[in-house]
Short mmCIF file of C-alpha atoms and ligand atoms in Angstrom, two decimals:
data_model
loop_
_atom_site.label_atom_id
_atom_site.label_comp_id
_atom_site.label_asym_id
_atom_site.label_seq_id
_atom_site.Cartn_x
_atom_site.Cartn_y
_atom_site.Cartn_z
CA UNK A 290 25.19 16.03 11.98
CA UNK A 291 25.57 13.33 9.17
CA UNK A 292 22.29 11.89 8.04
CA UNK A 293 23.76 8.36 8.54
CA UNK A 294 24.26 9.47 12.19
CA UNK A 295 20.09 9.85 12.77
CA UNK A 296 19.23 7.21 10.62
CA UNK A 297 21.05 3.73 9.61
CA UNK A 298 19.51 0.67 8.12
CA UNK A 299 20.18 -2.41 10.63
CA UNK A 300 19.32 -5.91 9.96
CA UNK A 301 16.00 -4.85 12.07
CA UNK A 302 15.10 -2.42 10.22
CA UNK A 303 15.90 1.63 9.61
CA UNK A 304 17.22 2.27 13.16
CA UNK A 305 17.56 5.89 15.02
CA UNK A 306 20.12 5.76 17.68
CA UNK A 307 19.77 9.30 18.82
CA UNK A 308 16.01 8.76 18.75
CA UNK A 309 16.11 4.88 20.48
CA UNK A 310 13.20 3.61 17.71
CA UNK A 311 13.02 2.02 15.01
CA UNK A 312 11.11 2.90 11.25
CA UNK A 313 9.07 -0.24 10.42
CA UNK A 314 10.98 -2.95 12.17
CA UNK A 315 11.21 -6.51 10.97
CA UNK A 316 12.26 -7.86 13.79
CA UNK A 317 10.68 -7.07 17.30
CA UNK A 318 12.33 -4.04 18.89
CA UNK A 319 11.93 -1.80 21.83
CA UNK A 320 10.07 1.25 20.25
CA UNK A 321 8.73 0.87 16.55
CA UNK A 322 7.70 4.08 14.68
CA UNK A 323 5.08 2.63 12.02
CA UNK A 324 4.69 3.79 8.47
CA UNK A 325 1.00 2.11 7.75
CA UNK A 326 -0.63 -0.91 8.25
CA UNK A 327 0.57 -3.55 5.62
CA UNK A 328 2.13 -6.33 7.01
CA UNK A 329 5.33 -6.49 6.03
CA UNK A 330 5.81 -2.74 7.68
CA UNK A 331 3.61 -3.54 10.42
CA UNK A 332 4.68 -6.61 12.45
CA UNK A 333 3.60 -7.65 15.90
CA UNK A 334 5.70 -8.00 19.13
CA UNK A 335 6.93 -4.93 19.54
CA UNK A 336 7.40 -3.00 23.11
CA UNK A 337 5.97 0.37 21.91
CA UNK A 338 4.13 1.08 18.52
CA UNK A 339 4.01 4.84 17.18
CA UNK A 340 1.58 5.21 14.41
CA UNK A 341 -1.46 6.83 13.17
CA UNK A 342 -5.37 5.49 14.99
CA UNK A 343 -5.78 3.77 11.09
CA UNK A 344 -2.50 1.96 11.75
CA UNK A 345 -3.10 0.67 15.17
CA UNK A 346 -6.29 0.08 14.33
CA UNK A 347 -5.43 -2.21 11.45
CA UNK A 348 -2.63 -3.70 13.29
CA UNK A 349 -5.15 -4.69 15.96
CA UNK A 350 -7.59 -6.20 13.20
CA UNK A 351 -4.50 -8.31 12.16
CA UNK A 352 -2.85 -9.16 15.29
CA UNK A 353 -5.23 -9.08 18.18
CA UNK A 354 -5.19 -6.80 21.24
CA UNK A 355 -1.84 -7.62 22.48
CA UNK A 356 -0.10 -7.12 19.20
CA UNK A 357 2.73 -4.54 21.16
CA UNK A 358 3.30 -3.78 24.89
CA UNK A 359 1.78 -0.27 24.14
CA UNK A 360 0.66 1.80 21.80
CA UNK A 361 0.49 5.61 21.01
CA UNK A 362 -1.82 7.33 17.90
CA UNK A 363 -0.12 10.20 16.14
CA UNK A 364 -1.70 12.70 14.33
CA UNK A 365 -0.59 13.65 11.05
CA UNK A 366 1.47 17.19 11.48
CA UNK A 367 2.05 16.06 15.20
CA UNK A 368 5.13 16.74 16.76
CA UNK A 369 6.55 14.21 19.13
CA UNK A 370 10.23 14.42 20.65
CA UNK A 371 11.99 11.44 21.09
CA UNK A 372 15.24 11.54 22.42
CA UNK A 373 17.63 13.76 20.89
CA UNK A 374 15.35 14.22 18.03
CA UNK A 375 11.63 15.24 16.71
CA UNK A 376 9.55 13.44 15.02
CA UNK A 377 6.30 14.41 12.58
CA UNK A 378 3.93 12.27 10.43
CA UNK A 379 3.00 13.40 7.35
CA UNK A 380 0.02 12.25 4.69
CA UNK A 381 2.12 9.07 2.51
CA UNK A 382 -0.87 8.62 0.13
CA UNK A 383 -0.48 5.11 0.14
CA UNK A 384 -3.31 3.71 1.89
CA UNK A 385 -5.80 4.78 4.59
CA UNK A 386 -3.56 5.79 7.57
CA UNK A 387 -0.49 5.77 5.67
CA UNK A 388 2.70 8.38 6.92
CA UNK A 389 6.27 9.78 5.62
CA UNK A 390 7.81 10.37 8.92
CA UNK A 391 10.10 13.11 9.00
CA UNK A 392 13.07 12.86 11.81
CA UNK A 393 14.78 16.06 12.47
CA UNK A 394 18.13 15.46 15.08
CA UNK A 395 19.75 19.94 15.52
CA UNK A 396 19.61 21.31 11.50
CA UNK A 397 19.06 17.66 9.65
CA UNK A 398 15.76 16.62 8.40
CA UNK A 399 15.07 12.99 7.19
CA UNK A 400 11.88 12.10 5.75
CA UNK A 401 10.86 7.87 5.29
CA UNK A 402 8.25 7.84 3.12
CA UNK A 403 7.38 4.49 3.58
CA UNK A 404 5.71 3.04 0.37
CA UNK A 405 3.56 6.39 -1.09
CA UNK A 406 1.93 7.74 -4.09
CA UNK A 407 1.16 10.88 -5.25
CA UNK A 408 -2.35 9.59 -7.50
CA UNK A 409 -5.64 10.55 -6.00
CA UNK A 410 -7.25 8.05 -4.10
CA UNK A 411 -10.73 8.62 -2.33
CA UNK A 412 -10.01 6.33 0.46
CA UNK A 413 -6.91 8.22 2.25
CA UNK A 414 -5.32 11.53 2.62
CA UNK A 415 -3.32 12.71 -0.32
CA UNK A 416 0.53 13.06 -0.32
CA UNK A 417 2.22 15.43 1.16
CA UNK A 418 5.62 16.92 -0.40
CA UNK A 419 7.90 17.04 2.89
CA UNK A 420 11.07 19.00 2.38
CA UNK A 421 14.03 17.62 3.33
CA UNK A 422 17.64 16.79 3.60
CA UNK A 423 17.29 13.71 2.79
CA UNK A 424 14.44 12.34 1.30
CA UNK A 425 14.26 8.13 1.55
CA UNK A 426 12.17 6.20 -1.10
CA UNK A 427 10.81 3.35 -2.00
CA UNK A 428 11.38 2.28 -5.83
CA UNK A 429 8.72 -0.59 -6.48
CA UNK A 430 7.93 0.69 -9.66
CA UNK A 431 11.65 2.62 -10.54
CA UNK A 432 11.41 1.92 -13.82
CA UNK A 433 10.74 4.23 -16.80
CA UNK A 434 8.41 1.78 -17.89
CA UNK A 435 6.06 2.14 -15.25
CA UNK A 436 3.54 4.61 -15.63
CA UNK A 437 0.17 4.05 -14.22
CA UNK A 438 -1.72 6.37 -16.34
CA UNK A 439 -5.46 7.42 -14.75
CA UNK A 440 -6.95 4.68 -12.77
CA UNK A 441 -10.42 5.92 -13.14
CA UNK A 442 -9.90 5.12 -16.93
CA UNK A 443 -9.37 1.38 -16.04
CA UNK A 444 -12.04 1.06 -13.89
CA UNK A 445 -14.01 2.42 -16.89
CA UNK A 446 -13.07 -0.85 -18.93
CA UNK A 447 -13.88 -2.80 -15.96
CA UNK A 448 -17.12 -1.32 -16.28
CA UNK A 449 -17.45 -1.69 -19.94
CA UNK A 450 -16.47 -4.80 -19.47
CA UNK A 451 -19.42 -5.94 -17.31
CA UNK A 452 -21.95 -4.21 -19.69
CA UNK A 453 -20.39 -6.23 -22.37
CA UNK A 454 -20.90 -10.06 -20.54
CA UNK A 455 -23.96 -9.47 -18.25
CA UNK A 456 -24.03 -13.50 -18.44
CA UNK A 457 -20.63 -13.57 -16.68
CA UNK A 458 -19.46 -12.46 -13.22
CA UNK A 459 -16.34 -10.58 -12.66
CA UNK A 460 -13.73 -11.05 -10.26
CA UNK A 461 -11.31 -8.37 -9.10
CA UNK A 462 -8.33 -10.00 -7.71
CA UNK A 463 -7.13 -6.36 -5.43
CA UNK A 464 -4.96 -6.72 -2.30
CA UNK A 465 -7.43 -6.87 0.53
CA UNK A 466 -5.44 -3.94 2.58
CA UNK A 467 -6.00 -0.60 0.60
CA UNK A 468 -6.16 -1.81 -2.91
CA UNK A 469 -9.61 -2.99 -2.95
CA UNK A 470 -11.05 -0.01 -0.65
CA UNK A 471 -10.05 2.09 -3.71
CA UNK A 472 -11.24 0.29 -6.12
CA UNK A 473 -14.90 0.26 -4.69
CA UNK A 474 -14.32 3.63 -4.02
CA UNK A 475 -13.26 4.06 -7.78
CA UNK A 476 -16.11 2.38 -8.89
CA UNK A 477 -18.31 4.45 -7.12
CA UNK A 478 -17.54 7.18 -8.19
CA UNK A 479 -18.10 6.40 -12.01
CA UNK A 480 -21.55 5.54 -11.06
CA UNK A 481 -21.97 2.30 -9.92
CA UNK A 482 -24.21 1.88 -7.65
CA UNK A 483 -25.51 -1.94 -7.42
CA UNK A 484 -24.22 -4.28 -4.68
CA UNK A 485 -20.44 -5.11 -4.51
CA UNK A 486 -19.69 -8.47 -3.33
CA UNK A 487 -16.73 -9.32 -1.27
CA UNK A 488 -14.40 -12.10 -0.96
CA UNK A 489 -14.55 -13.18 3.07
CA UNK A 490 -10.80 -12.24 3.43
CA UNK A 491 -11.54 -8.85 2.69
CA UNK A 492 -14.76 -8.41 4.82
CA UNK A 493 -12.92 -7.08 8.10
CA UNK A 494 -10.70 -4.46 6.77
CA UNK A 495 -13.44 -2.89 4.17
CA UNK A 496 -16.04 -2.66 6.98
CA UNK A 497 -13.12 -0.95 8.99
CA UNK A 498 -12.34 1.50 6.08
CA UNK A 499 -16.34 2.64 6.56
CA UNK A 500 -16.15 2.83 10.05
CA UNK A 501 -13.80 5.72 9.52
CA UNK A 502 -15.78 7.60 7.19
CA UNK A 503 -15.14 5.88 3.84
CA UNK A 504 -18.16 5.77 1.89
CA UNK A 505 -18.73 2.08 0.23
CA UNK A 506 -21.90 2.00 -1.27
CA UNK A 507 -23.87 -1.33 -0.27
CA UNK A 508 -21.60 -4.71 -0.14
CA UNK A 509 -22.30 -8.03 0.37
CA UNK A 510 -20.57 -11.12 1.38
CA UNK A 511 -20.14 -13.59 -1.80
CA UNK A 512 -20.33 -16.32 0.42
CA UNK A 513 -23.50 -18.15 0.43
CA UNK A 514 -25.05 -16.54 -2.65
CA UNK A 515 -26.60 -19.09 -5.36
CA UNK A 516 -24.09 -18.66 -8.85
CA UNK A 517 -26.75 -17.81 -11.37
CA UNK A 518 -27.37 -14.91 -9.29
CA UNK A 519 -23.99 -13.74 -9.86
CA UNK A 520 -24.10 -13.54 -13.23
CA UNK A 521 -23.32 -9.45 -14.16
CA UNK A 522 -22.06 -8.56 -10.69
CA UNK A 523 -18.75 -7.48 -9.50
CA UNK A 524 -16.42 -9.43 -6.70
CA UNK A 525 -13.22 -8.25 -5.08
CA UNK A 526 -10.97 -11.40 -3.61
CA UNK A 527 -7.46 -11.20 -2.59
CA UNK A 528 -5.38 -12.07 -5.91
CA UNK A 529 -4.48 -15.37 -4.77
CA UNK A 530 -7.94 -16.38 -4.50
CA UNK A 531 -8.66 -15.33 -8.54
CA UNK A 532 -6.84 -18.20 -9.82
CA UNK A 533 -8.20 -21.45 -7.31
CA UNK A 534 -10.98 -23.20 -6.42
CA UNK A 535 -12.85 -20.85 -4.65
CA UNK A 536 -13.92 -18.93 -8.56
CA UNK A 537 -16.54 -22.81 -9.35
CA UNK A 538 -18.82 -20.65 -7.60
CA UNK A 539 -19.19 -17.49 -10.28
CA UNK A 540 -20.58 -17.86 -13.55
CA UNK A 541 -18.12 -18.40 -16.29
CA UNK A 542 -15.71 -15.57 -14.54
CA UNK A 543 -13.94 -12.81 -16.25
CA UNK A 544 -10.75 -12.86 -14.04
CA UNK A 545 -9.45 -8.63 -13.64
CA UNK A 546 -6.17 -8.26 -11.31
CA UNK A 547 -5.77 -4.62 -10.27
CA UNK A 548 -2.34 -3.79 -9.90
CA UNK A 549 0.60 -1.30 -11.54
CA UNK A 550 2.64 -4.50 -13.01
CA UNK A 551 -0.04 -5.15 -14.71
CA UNK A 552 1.62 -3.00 -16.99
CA UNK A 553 3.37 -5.48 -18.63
CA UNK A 554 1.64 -7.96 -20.41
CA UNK A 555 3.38 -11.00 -20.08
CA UNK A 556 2.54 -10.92 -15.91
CA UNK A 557 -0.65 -10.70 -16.91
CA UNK A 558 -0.71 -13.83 -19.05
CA UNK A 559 1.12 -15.80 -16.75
CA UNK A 560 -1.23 -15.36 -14.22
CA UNK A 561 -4.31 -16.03 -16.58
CA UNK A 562 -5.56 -12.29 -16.04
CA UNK A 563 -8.32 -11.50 -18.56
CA UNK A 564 -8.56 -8.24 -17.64
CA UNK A 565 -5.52 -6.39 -16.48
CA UNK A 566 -6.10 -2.86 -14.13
CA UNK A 567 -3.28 -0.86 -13.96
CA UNK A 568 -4.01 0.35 -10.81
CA UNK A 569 -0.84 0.81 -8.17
CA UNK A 570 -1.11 2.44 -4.81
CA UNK A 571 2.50 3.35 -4.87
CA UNK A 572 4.09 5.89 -7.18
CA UNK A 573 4.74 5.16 -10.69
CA UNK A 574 8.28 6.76 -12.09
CA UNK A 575 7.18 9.72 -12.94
CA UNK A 576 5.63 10.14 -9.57
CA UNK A 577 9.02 9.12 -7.69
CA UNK A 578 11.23 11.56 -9.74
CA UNK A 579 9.03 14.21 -9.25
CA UNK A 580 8.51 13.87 -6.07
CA UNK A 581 12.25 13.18 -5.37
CA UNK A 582 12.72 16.36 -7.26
CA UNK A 583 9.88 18.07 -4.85
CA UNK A 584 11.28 17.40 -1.75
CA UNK A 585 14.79 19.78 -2.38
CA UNK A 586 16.57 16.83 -1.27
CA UNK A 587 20.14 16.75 -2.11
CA UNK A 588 20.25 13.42 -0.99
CA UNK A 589 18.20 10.10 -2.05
CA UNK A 590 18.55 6.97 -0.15
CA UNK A 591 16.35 4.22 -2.20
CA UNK A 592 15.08 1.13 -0.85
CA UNK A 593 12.51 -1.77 -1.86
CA UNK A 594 11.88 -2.01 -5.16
CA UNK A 595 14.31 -1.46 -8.31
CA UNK A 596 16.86 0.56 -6.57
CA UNK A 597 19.69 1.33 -9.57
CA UNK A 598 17.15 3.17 -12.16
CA UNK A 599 16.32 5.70 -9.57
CA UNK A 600 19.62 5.68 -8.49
CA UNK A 601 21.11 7.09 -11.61
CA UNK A 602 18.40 8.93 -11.77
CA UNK A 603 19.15 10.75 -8.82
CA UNK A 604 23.31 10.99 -9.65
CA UNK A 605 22.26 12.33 -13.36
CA UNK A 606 20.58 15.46 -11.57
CA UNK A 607 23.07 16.02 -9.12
CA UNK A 608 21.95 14.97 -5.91
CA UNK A 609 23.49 12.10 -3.82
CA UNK A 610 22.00 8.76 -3.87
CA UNK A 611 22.43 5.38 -2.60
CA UNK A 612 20.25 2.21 -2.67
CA UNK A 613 19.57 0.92 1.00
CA UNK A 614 19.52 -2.58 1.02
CA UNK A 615 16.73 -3.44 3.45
CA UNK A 616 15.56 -6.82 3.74
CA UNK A 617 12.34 -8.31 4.82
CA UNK A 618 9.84 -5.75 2.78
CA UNK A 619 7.35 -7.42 0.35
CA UNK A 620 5.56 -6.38 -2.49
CA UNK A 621 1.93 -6.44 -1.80
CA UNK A 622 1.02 -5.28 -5.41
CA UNK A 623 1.90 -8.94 -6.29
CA UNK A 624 1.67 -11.21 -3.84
CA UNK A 625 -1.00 -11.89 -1.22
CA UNK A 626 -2.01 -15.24 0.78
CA UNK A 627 -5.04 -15.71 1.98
CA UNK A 628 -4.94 -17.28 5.81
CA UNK A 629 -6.19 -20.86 5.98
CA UNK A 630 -9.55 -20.48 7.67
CA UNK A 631 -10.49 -17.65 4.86
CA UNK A 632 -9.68 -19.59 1.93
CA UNK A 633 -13.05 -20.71 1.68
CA UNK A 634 -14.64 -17.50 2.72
ZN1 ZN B 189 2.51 -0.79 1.55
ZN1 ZN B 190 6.21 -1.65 1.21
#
């Protein structure tokens, strides 16, 4: 069977005709197989929702209970046939929850990775190499530039950083989804152990990440706490919130943005980042080509993100490749809004 016969991007999504779902629809559809919880893979008003209990969960957070007609939790390494073909999750890496799913129609396997990364995280499962046919990835960082290096190293200048200015607070600007979750995680683990104070648009989602086992250390809402006593303590905030009104209430901030284009220098700049963390939770390029390479795939379809240096990539070793051209998939390394009635949080 041809792989474009089991899987074929549609202006919906990545639709599978012999399977009747669709992989991370844009628009509402019948039967939506979910990669993880970010929103621009996980949308309301579906019919029925396949995805891991994180997913759901998080979709539910978001959305409300009615967010899809109904709903079934897979289990990563679960095998579920739908129509002519079977489906399995696997671990994606990405963030807690996150899936590759692998759809296998008579001989023909086809893994979607959804957005992954093959860096340890504390907060999730850790990727699993799937082999495949044809292996489908996402190229946010396909660049040769892009190489995250050890993320525990910049937490340790985030950390050095706050020893330096105990007069000053310190805001981490770290998508609220994921992002942040590692980070406190992250800085945990090097040892820090006083109270971590959270933007209120990030409240509901970290608590969630505890409630399944995530260990936190103790947090605190900023909200309500007098500024002098923030001086020499450490605030996550979605990265929209870093750069408005919302930072009068800190102490002289030092303004950090965790994210893997913080790589380049000039983003940083622009965005009046003091402190730039490169800290991505999707595979930098070494990570995508050796993971590509991983797989066995003899065929690379590449989608959101900077499709043509992977691309080559892929043709100089041999193996088939095409960009996908899906629409309607954000980058939340970048970009985050905060919902009205948070803004003030
Ligand atoms: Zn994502
Ligand atoms: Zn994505």
């Amino acid at each position: 069977m041809r792989p474009q016969d089991i899987l074929m991007p549609v202006p919906a999504g990545l639709c599978c005709e012999p399977g009747g779902f669709h992989i991370d629809p844009v628009r509402p559809v019948d039967r939506a197989v979910i990669t993880h919880g970010h929103s621009d893979h996980a949308r309301p008003g579906h019919g029925a929702v396949l995805a891991t209990q994180e997913t759901l969960d998080m979709m539910r957070l978001r959305y409300g209970d009615d967010f899809a007609k109904t709903t079934q939790a897979v289990r990563y390494g679960e095998e579920i046939q739908l129509g002519d073909v079977r489906i399995k999750f696997h671990p994606a890496g990405h963030v807690l929850g996150s899936a590759q799913i692998a759809v296998t129609c008579k001989d023909t396997c086809i893994v979607a990775s959804g957005d992954y990364k093959d860096a340890a995280d504390p907060t999730c499962t850790p990727f699993e190499v799937v082999p495949c046919d044809v292996f489908i990835t996402e190229a946010t960082f396909g660049l040769p530039v892009f190489r995250h290096g050890d993320a525990a190293d910049e937490v340790k200048k985030l950390l050095a950083s706050v020893a330096l200015f105990p007069e000053r607070a310190h805001l981490v600007g770290a998508y609220s989804l994921g992002k942040a979750q590692r980070v406190i995680a992250l800085l945990r683990e090097a040892g820090y152990d006083a109270p971590i104070y959270l933007h209120g648009a990030m409240e509901k989602i970290t608590y969630y990440y505890e409630t399944r086992g995530i260990a936190l250390g103790e947090l605190r809402p900023a909200k309500g706490v007098k500024k002098a006593d923030l001086a020499g303590t450490i605030t996550l905030a979605p990265p929209s919130a870093t750069s408005d009104i919302w930072t009068r209430r800190f102490p002289d901030p030092v303004t950090a943005f965790a994210s893997g284009w913080m790589r380049v220098r000039a983003r940083a700049r622009q965005r009046g980042i003091e402190l730039p963390l490169v800290i991505s939770d999707h595979a930098d390029w070494d990570g995508l080509t050796a993971t590509i390479a991983a797989t066995g795939a003899g065929e690379v379809w590449v989608t959101h993100g900077q499709e043509d240096a992977l691309v080559h990539w892929c043709k100089s070793r041999g193996l088939a490749a095409r960009p996908l051209d899906l629409v309607g998939y954000g980058d939340e390394e970048e970009h985050e809004t905060v919902a009205a009635d948070e803004a003030e949080a």
